[in-house]
Amino acid sequence: MQQYSSLPDQNSQIDATPKLLTTIQQLRAKLWLESSLNQLQSRLNYYLLSACHNVLQAEVAESEVLQAVVNEINSVMNSTNLALTDYAVGIAMFQPQETVATVCYVSRSPSQNSQPLFVDVLTAEKKLLLRLQEVIELKDLQQLENQQPPSAWPLDDDSGSIMGWLIIAAAPLSSDRELLIESKAQLRSQLMSRSAKYCTTALVQLRHILSWQQQYQQLSNSNQELERTNQLKNQFLANTSHEIRTPLSSIIGFTHLLLAPGYEPTIERQREYLNIIQSSGKHLLALINDILDLSKIEANQLEVQWESVDVPLLCSNVLALVKEKAANKGLRLCLEIDPEITSLVADSLRLKQMLLNLLFNALKFTSKGSVGLQVVSKDGSVHFTVWDTGSGISQEDQTQLFEPYFQIAKAVAGGAEGTGLGLAVTRKLAQIHGGSVKVESEVDSGSRFTLLLPLKQEVGVGGDGEAGEAGEANYSLSPLPFTPSSSVDILLVENDLPNADLMQIYLRKLGYQVTWVKNAAEMWEALTQLDPAVILMDVYLADGNGLNLVRQLREHEQYQTIPVIVQTAMAMKGDRETCLTAGVNDYISKPIDLPLLASLVAKYSKPPI
């Protein structure tokens, strides 16, 4: 009987031992590779997490990641027998549409007296020096990537564009070590290849993080700006509400007093109350106009008419407007103009508005002495200085003078009228003219407000050059010398009953025959029985738009020549053009200025000569 041994054959055991050793070495190499890559990944995750919690500049964050890559590869290679020779790891950064890359990061092996290493480009038989700031051509990097074994690995972003190259350089090996390094070449190549992928992924993630941080910062800034704007809006509404309620209180209160049953004030008292009501109404209108001016300026909708202004004439006219107020307070007005200043390119209406604001303020705070206007030329600018001998302004108040709604406490306590918007509007208007406003003052020593405007101004800068603002027409405010006959018919189309009563009573007092209708349907019915000399049209009607009605009128031949004047509360940029384009002859802003209304009606109802 044949005998079988349970022990392996001696020859078979000898054959299996090398295979087992090879497998163990392969497993050890694989474990080492995965461990090294995990260590690299952990390091990169640390920097990514740090970037999430700290706002870093993009260049600094990327620099930390790239330097970490070369340092980590250097560390793992130095910890094994892969470092069979002097070596260096580097990263060359590449910019799109360029043909070269620059070495920005290098990690050297710890061998003593090491010199810069070269990378061999085998196909071109050339050597490239791997050191900081070394410039390497793109074609050489591509050859280093494609040769065997490779010495360069591209770093691609998520769009496939190359950001840079991971490069390794090693000193030549002695012949007796070639076999050993060859056995490790594949492992090193795997390490570099996968390290390049890890580096690429980290860079892409880092850029996403930095982009999100930037977006977050932008949103945060926007939210802060919105919050600040909301606070300013709330403050503006609160201040506006207070300023509007103050004159309204007087208007409603004294009206209620006059209408109260059983109270019969004397004629003098009635006139006093009515004067207060009228003054409060004008104050309310001035406040609304100032708010509109500020809104137009902030929205870049303020129209400016550039023209050559006769400076001496304008200054004389401005002083004439405040002469009565100065006389009532016993103040002396002074005007001093440099003879060399004759004209200036500016908006005459806005220049007059700025000077009046400054003069009214000077008169408000001056109880005795003088108020003056001095005009001189200095350093290419015209200086309009309004000075006074009044109470002066403290340094603390001067810092807030040009803020909307700011009023000096003692002025408010003393009952001085004012909207608190005049100086804010003046400064904005000066800036539109390319100038500025400055103040010099001491308590109990008077004040000097200086408006500085460029002596030479390019016509057309800062505005559209329209002929006037909404609600301001180019005609005389005085009624024309025309006395209507009883045959002059006026058709009034007005939705608001109080305004309709006001215009009817006033125009009938002047001798006009006024027919009032309150909507479009009644207007068309009235036109079948009436041939009006002028139609006064409200823009907002219950059953239609007044401008649309004007367009319809112009489509009918029998109505094409009838002058139409619209009364409107529209006061923003473009409103005047909108009215005129619809076929309107002229328009008047609400609240209705009765003398101006009379002037317009007389102008357009006057028979042709």
XYZ file of C-alpha atoms in Angstrom:
609
model
C 0.000 0.000 0.000
C 1.206 3.454 -0.914
C 1.995 5.805 1.949
C 1.044 9.578 1.822
C 2.656 12.144 4.085
C 0.631 15.021 5.577
C 3.657 17.340 5.440
C 4.112 19.538 2.355
C 6.703 18.634 -0.099
C 9.971 20.367 0.584
C 10.223 21.783 -2.924
C 6.707 23.183 -2.847
C 7.371 24.969 0.456
C 10.464 26.563 -0.987
C 8.481 27.729 -4.031
C 5.698 29.265 -1.907
C 7.913 31.297 0.413
C 8.897 34.052 -2.093
C 5.259 34.519 -3.131
C 4.196 34.894 0.475
C 6.923 37.403 1.166
C 5.958 39.342 -1.938
C 2.315 39.426 -0.855
C 3.244 40.601 2.619
C 5.462 43.344 1.169
C 2.667 44.434 -1.147
C 0.218 44.584 1.752
C 2.673 46.541 3.854
C 3.281 48.952 0.974
C -0.449 49.368 0.430
C -1.068 49.936 4.121
C 1.745 52.461 4.229
C 0.377 54.251 1.160
C -3.149 54.443 2.565
C -1.849 55.528 5.969
C 0.290 58.247 4.407
C -2.587 59.498 2.269
C -4.932 59.475 5.279
C -2.371 61.538 7.141
C -2.245 63.980 4.228
C -6.049 64.082 4.019
C -6.280 64.727 7.748
C -3.835 67.606 7.424
C -5.768 69.112 4.533
C -9.066 68.738 6.410
C -7.535 70.667 9.284
C -6.773 73.621 7.013
C -10.213 73.455 5.385
C -11.897 73.422 8.785
C -9.735 76.339 9.872
C -10.768 78.244 6.744
C -14.424 77.627 7.615
C -14.032 79.187 11.046
C -11.671 82.009 10.132
C -11.980 84.616 7.432
C -8.739 84.378 5.493
C -7.484 86.008 2.345
C -7.630 83.650 -0.625
C -3.884 83.834 -1.258
C -3.041 83.064 2.383
C -5.443 80.120 2.605
C -4.236 78.531 -0.656
C -0.631 79.079 0.364
C -1.188 77.167 3.613
C -2.798 74.222 1.817
C -0.118 73.963 -0.872
C 2.730 74.260 1.608
C 1.066 71.584 3.741
C 1.008 69.226 0.747
C 4.723 69.501 0.002
C 5.609 69.293 3.701
C 3.438 66.224 4.256
C 4.844 64.394 1.221
C 8.323 65.248 2.412
C 7.476 63.881 5.857
C 6.049 60.551 4.716
C 8.819 59.934 2.190
C 11.465 60.722 4.768
C 9.872 58.278 7.221
C 10.381 55.316 4.862
C 13.068 53.902 2.663
C 11.452 55.625 -0.325
C 13.988 58.385 0.279
C 16.816 56.464 -1.280
C 18.453 59.612 -2.546
C 18.417 63.380 -2.138
C 15.031 64.636 -3.374
C 12.742 67.678 -3.403
C 8.981 68.119 -3.826
C 7.616 71.306 -5.314
C 4.473 72.921 -6.678
C 4.549 75.212 -9.698
C 1.499 77.498 -10.014
C 0.000 78.114 -13.425
C -2.213 80.972 -14.631
C -4.763 80.409 -17.422
C -3.719 81.531 -20.911
C -0.044 81.537 -19.903
C 2.650 79.241 -21.287
C 4.820 79.044 -18.177
C 4.418 78.056 -14.513
C 6.328 79.422 -11.528
C 7.649 77.254 -8.690
C 6.081 78.729 -5.547
C 6.493 75.920 -2.996
C 9.464 73.590 -2.419
C 10.208 71.046 0.315
C 13.793 69.713 0.520
C 14.988 66.481 2.034
C 16.956 66.813 5.282
C 20.300 65.729 3.824
C 23.188 68.015 4.662
C 24.854 70.321 2.153
C 22.067 69.677 -0.346
C 22.016 71.719 -3.506
C 19.081 72.625 -5.776
C 17.966 69.510 -7.651
C 17.176 69.024 -11.302
C 14.235 67.322 -12.978
C 15.178 65.386 -16.089
C 13.040 65.921 -19.166
C 13.918 62.661 -20.870
C 12.386 63.326 -24.284
C 14.072 66.707 -24.610
C 17.260 65.669 -22.875
C 17.201 68.783 -20.692
C 17.348 69.421 -16.967
C 15.001 71.728 -15.067
C 16.035 73.283 -11.768
C 13.475 72.844 -8.976
C 13.756 75.903 -6.743
C 11.557 78.803 -5.642
C 10.533 81.301 -8.339
C 11.957 79.077 -11.061
C 9.965 79.439 -14.297
C 9.142 76.223 -16.175
C 7.554 76.113 -19.606
C 4.194 74.390 -19.985
C 5.452 72.018 -22.685
C 8.226 70.790 -20.364
C 5.715 70.142 -17.573
C 3.530 68.161 -19.973
C 6.539 66.056 -20.976
C 7.384 65.443 -17.307
C 3.804 64.243 -16.818
C 3.878 61.845 -19.773
C 7.358 60.326 -19.351
C 7.938 57.101 -17.400
C 8.227 57.277 -14.529
C 6.402 60.639 -14.379
C 7.934 63.536 -12.462
C 4.989 65.994 -12.606
C 1.264 65.665 -11.900
C -1.293 68.337 -12.881
C -3.585 69.997 -10.312
C -6.955 70.474 -12.051
C -9.923 72.422 -10.728
C -13.541 71.236 -11.011
C -13.837 72.750 -14.494
C -10.784 70.899 -15.785
C -8.527 73.949 -15.892
C -4.976 73.456 -14.653
C -4.122 75.386 -11.477
C -0.580 74.075 -11.085
C 1.716 71.062 -11.088
C 3.057 68.806 -8.331
C 6.716 68.037 -9.129
C 9.372 65.771 -7.645
C 13.111 65.968 -8.315
C 15.752 63.474 -7.160
C 19.511 63.242 -7.340
C 21.006 60.547 -9.640
C 21.327 57.052 -8.123
C 24.437 54.904 -8.046
C 24.228 51.787 -10.185
C 24.155 49.420 -7.219
C 20.929 51.011 -5.964
C 19.018 51.198 -9.239
C 17.265 47.874 -8.730
C 16.142 48.877 -5.262
C 14.737 52.251 -6.324
C 13.052 50.723 -9.324
C 11.058 48.463 -7.033
C 9.878 51.529 -5.134
C 9.264 53.781 -8.136
C 5.715 52.610 -8.680
C 4.823 53.146 -5.018
C 6.243 56.671 -5.068
C 4.425 57.426 -8.270
C 1.148 56.286 -6.701
C 1.819 58.470 -3.679
C 2.481 61.538 -5.821
C -0.445 60.873 -8.146
C -2.978 60.449 -5.383
C -1.473 63.325 -3.395
C -2.025 65.516 -6.454
C -5.695 64.469 -6.501
C -6.078 65.163 -2.784
C -4.427 68.546 -3.262
C -6.714 69.366 -6.180
C -9.822 68.403 -4.207
C -8.691 70.470 -1.232
C -8.002 73.518 -3.403
C -11.409 73.281 -5.081
C -13.150 72.917 -1.704
C -11.127 75.791 -0.312
C -12.150 78.053 -3.172
C -15.782 77.119 -2.607
C -15.412 77.915 1.091
C -13.777 81.272 0.342
C -16.480 82.042 -2.233
C -19.208 81.243 0.305
C -17.453 83.357 2.902
C -17.295 86.249 0.445
C -20.985 85.875 -0.369
C -21.788 85.675 3.335
C -19.779 88.841 3.965
C -21.541 90.623 1.125
C -24.930 89.531 2.452
C -23.918 90.587 5.941
C -22.834 94.004 4.675
C -26.045 94.320 2.681
C -28.112 93.401 5.726
C -26.268 95.957 7.831
C -26.830 98.590 5.173
C -30.506 97.652 4.921
C -30.819 97.827 8.691
C -29.139 101.242 8.720
C -31.381 102.407 5.878
C -34.430 101.104 7.722
C -33.393 102.997 10.855
C -32.883 106.166 8.812
C -36.278 105.646 7.184
C -37.960 105.214 10.556
C -36.193 108.292 11.889
C -37.132 110.226 8.750
C -40.790 109.204 9.059
C -40.848 110.051 12.774
C -39.278 113.467 12.197
C -41.482 114.163 9.181
C -44.583 113.149 11.115
C -43.630 115.519 13.929
C -42.892 118.402 11.577
C -46.166 117.914 9.672
C -48.281 117.535 12.779
C -47.033 120.815 14.262
C -48.510 123.161 11.599
C -51.514 120.866 11.156
C -52.250 121.261 14.838
C -52.437 125.036 14.418
C -54.562 124.773 11.267
C -57.060 122.325 12.772
C -57.068 124.004 16.181
C -57.768 127.552 15.038
C -60.276 126.338 12.423
C -62.112 124.453 15.149
C -62.009 127.589 17.316
C -63.535 129.721 14.564
C -66.282 127.156 13.980
C -67.029 126.577 17.647
C -70.705 127.409 18.476
C -71.170 130.305 20.863
C -67.661 131.707 20.242
C -67.770 135.016 18.371
C -64.306 136.559 18.182
C -63.808 140.116 17.005
C -62.822 140.884 13.429
C -59.257 141.527 14.576
C -59.139 138.166 16.318
C -60.551 136.428 13.262
C -57.857 137.992 11.090
C -55.204 136.944 13.611
C -56.435 133.324 13.584
C -56.659 133.257 9.794
C -53.135 134.639 9.513
C -51.922 131.844 11.805
C -53.752 129.262 9.670
C -52.246 130.718 6.494
C -48.761 130.869 8.022
C -49.034 127.254 9.207
C -50.190 126.186 5.754
C -47.222 127.918 4.117
C -44.893 126.312 6.648
C -46.378 122.909 5.799
C -45.941 123.587 2.069
C -42.321 124.649 2.612
C -41.686 121.416 4.502
C -43.186 119.322 1.704
C -41.153 121.200 -0.911
C -37.944 120.636 1.059
C -38.748 116.934 1.417
C -39.386 116.712 -2.320
C -36.119 118.480 -3.064
C -34.203 116.069 -0.850
C -35.987 113.095 -2.430
C -35.200 114.328 -5.931
C -31.551 114.872 -5.063
C -31.180 111.457 -3.397
C -32.887 109.783 -6.378
C -30.772 111.790 -8.839
C -33.958 113.278 -10.281
C -33.350 116.955 -9.617
C -33.388 118.847 -12.881
C -30.860 121.650 -13.221
C -31.076 124.475 -15.751
C -27.562 125.671 -16.480
C -27.378 129.275 -17.628
C -25.233 132.354 -17.314
C -26.426 134.107 -14.153
C -26.100 137.865 -13.624
C -24.614 137.682 -10.126
C -25.142 141.333 -9.023
C -28.752 141.299 -10.241
C -29.542 137.954 -8.596
C -28.018 139.039 -5.274
C -29.955 142.304 -5.318
C -33.205 140.409 -5.997
C -32.501 137.973 -3.169
C -31.930 140.784 -0.672
C -35.123 142.469 -1.859
C -37.052 139.309 -0.895
C -35.794 139.413 2.714
C -35.852 143.194 3.065
C -39.290 143.320 4.735
C -38.405 140.582 7.240
C -35.183 142.406 8.153
C -37.045 145.699 8.561
C -39.593 144.093 10.864
C -36.741 143.062 13.184
C -34.916 146.373 12.879
C -31.909 144.779 11.159
C -29.664 146.415 8.579
C -29.010 144.558 5.319
C -25.606 144.818 3.640
C -24.506 143.760 0.163
C -20.895 143.712 -1.006
C -19.957 142.283 -4.420
C -16.520 142.130 -6.002
C -16.745 144.352 -9.142
C -14.896 141.711 -11.141
C -17.688 139.172 -10.576
C -20.361 139.757 -13.187
C -21.663 136.323 -14.189
C -21.583 132.688 -13.185
C -22.805 129.503 -14.861
C -25.364 127.953 -12.495
C -29.045 127.243 -12.024
C -30.365 130.689 -11.095
C -33.460 129.288 -9.352
C -31.384 126.906 -7.187
C -28.719 129.528 -6.493
C -31.440 131.884 -5.301
C -32.889 129.073 -3.152
C -29.494 128.432 -1.497
C -28.891 132.111 -0.737
C -32.426 132.591 0.610
C -32.023 129.599 2.933
C -28.818 131.082 4.346
C -30.256 134.592 4.649
C -33.481 133.447 6.340
C -31.393 131.483 8.857
C -29.245 134.550 9.530
C -32.324 136.704 10.097
C -33.862 134.041 12.343
C -30.896 134.029 14.742
C -30.139 137.746 14.721
C -32.110 140.020 17.021
C -30.054 143.200 16.548
C -27.287 144.487 14.340
C -26.788 143.498 10.713
C -27.083 140.707 8.198
C -25.059 140.814 5.020
C -24.117 139.062 1.784
C -20.548 139.277 0.540
C -19.494 137.918 -2.871
C -15.804 137.536 -3.722
C -13.668 135.486 -6.112
C -10.980 133.252 -4.623
C -8.962 130.289 -5.921
C -11.128 129.721 -8.974
C -14.385 129.809 -6.994
C -17.049 132.355 -6.194
C -17.575 132.697 -2.428
C -21.090 133.772 -1.395
C -20.752 134.556 2.332
C -23.865 135.263 4.407
C -22.833 136.794 7.727
C -24.722 138.054 10.742
C -24.192 139.583 14.188
C -26.521 137.106 15.867
C -26.225 134.594 18.680
C -23.715 132.334 16.956
C -23.544 128.541 16.922
C -21.680 126.244 19.289
C -19.056 123.835 17.972
C -21.229 120.895 19.033
C -24.187 122.151 17.002
C -21.994 122.945 13.993
C -21.184 119.256 13.540
C -24.891 118.478 13.012
C -26.041 121.618 11.217
C -26.371 120.003 7.790
C -28.192 116.882 8.983
C -31.876 116.668 7.935
C -34.327 117.928 10.572
C -31.614 119.171 12.901
C -32.569 122.394 14.656
C -30.651 124.252 17.311
C -32.290 123.650 20.684
C -32.489 127.313 21.698
C -34.145 128.164 18.392
C -36.817 125.529 18.949
C -37.298 126.690 22.523
C -37.597 130.274 21.326
C -40.336 129.346 18.845
C -38.285 130.067 15.734
C -39.923 128.680 12.610
C -38.087 126.249 10.381
C -38.310 122.794 8.874
C -34.776 121.714 9.757
C -34.216 120.808 6.106
C -33.030 124.102 4.627
C -29.307 123.646 5.279
C -29.411 119.972 4.254
C -30.991 120.958 0.927
C -28.523 123.831 0.518
C -25.524 121.535 0.947
C -26.951 119.002 -1.531
C -27.640 121.722 -4.098
C -24.115 123.091 -3.650
C -22.668 119.631 -4.280
C -24.726 119.293 -7.453
C -23.131 122.555 -8.585
C -19.694 121.100 -7.837
C -19.306 123.266 -4.733
C -19.721 123.125 -0.974
C -20.929 125.005 2.096
C -18.835 125.774 5.162
C -19.612 127.512 8.444
C -17.589 129.651 10.837
C -19.200 130.720 14.074
C -18.712 131.363 17.758
C -21.346 131.711 20.428
C -22.437 135.365 20.853
C -20.141 136.417 18.000
C -22.307 135.862 14.937
C -21.928 133.365 12.087
C -20.533 133.197 8.568
C -21.928 130.670 6.087
C -19.960 130.494 2.832
C -21.316 128.934 -0.334
C -18.439 128.035 -2.680
C -19.271 127.486 -6.365
C -16.844 126.917 -9.259
C -16.235 130.048 -11.278
C -16.240 127.995 -14.470
C -18.926 125.364 -14.866
C -19.443 123.109 -17.864
C -22.994 123.607 -19.084
C -24.982 120.393 -18.806
C -23.057 118.869 -15.886
C -25.298 117.500 -13.135
C -28.703 117.938 -14.735
C -30.853 117.645 -17.798
C -31.065 121.326 -18.483
C -34.828 121.477 -18.508
C -36.562 124.784 -18.489
C -37.904 124.442 -14.985
C -39.023 122.227 -12.151
C -42.347 120.560 -11.872
C -44.837 123.113 -10.794
C -42.735 126.091 -11.895
C -43.795 127.713 -15.125
C -42.131 130.426 -17.140
C -44.622 133.214 -16.762
C -45.178 136.205 -14.558
C -46.793 135.611 -11.211
C -48.817 138.798 -11.572
C -52.231 138.559 -13.235
C -52.278 139.698 -16.829
C -54.080 143.013 -17.548
C -57.238 141.366 -18.821
C -60.732 141.815 -17.388
C -62.980 138.930 -18.462
C -66.513 139.502 -19.629
C -69.457 137.479 -18.458
C -69.300 135.507 -21.708
C -65.945 133.840 -20.848
C -66.800 130.283 -19.833
C -64.433 128.086 -17.846
C -64.993 124.338 -17.550
C -63.589 123.042 -14.268
C -63.024 119.254 -14.085
C -62.104 118.638 -10.442
C -62.559 115.526 -8.300
C -62.033 117.244 -4.926
C -64.959 119.307 -3.673
C -63.005 121.791 -1.449
C -60.553 122.570 -4.263
C -63.439 122.924 -6.711
C -65.260 125.351 -4.385
C -62.064 127.367 -3.881
C -61.387 127.790 -7.604
C -65.024 128.472 -8.454
C -65.399 131.185 -5.826
C -62.113 132.842 -6.791
C -62.660 132.761 -10.569
C -66.279 133.889 -10.286
C -65.083 136.787 -8.164
C -62.853 137.749 -11.108
C -65.852 137.676 -13.459
C -65.598 134.242 -15.102
C -68.518 131.896 -15.693
C -67.409 128.610 -14.145
C -69.058 125.248 -14.774
C -67.895 122.503 -12.427
C -67.994 118.777 -13.210
C -66.399 116.096 -11.067
C -65.683 113.251 -13.505
C -65.061 112.333 -17.144
C -68.643 111.394 -17.944
C -69.960 114.772 -16.750
C -67.204 116.544 -18.728
C -68.261 114.998 -22.053
C -71.918 115.824 -21.283
C -71.030 119.442 -20.415
C -69.044 119.883 -23.649
C -72.196 119.174 -25.686
C -73.792 122.282 -24.172
C -70.753 124.498 -23.557
C -67.934 126.063 -25.590
C -65.366 126.842 -22.847
C -62.502 129.291 -23.339
C -60.323 127.211 -20.992
C -60.601 123.759 -19.447
C -59.134 123.280 -15.965
C -58.421 119.542 -15.629
C -57.633 117.540 -12.489
C -55.155 114.729 -13.212
C -56.772 112.206 -10.865
C -60.475 111.576 -11.407
C -62.769 108.908 -10.037
C -63.535 107.394 -13.457
C -60.359 108.101 -15.390
C -57.037 109.810 -15.726
C -57.054 113.506 -16.573
C -54.115 113.211 -18.987
C -55.895 110.440 -20.886
C -58.911 112.721 -21.157
C -56.705 115.457 -22.616
C -55.402 113.008 -25.244
C -58.998 112.083 -26.122
C -59.923 115.763 -26.393
C -57.063 116.391 -28.816
C -58.358 113.575 -31.036
C -61.612 115.525 -31.619
C -61.274 118.356 -34.067
C -63.757 120.651 -32.283
C -61.756 120.432 -29.025
C -58.194 120.551 -30.358
C -57.776 124.311 -29.925
C -59.289 124.635 -26.422
C -56.495 125.476 -23.941
C -56.186 122.904 -21.165
C -54.540 123.671 -17.817
C -54.093 120.743 -15.441
C -53.971 121.068 -11.683
C -51.847 118.330 -10.149
C -49.886 117.306 -7.079
C -47.254 115.643 -9.296
C -43.861 117.185 -8.605
C -41.137 114.757 -9.604
C -38.737 114.713 -12.521
C -40.480 114.095 -15.841
C -43.969 115.063 -14.614
C -43.941 118.323 -16.554
C -42.886 116.562 -19.757
C -45.593 113.923 -19.235
C -48.265 116.617 -19.003
C -47.059 118.575 -22.017
C -46.730 115.427 -24.132
C -50.377 114.600 -23.419
C -51.410 117.868 -25.071
C -51.700 120.094 -22.016
C -51.012 123.813 -22.552
C -49.841 124.458 -18.975
C -50.230 123.185 -15.457
C -50.305 124.359 -11.865
C -49.243 122.437 -8.778
C -51.379 121.854 -5.726
C -51.919 123.512 -3.325
C -53.354 126.009 -5.765
C -51.690 129.421 -5.852
C -54.749 131.591 -6.592
C -52.920 134.609 -8.138
C -51.002 132.178 -10.342
C -54.271 130.484 -11.325
C -55.722 133.870 -12.300
C -52.627 134.642 -14.371
C -52.842 131.355 -16.277
C -56.576 131.568 -16.943
C -56.212 135.173 -18.129
C -53.299 134.207 -20.379
C -55.150 131.405 -22.177
C -58.660 132.892 -22.212
C -57.621 136.255 -23.614
C -59.047 136.696 -27.136
C -56.399 136.838 -29.892
C -55.520 140.365 -31.049
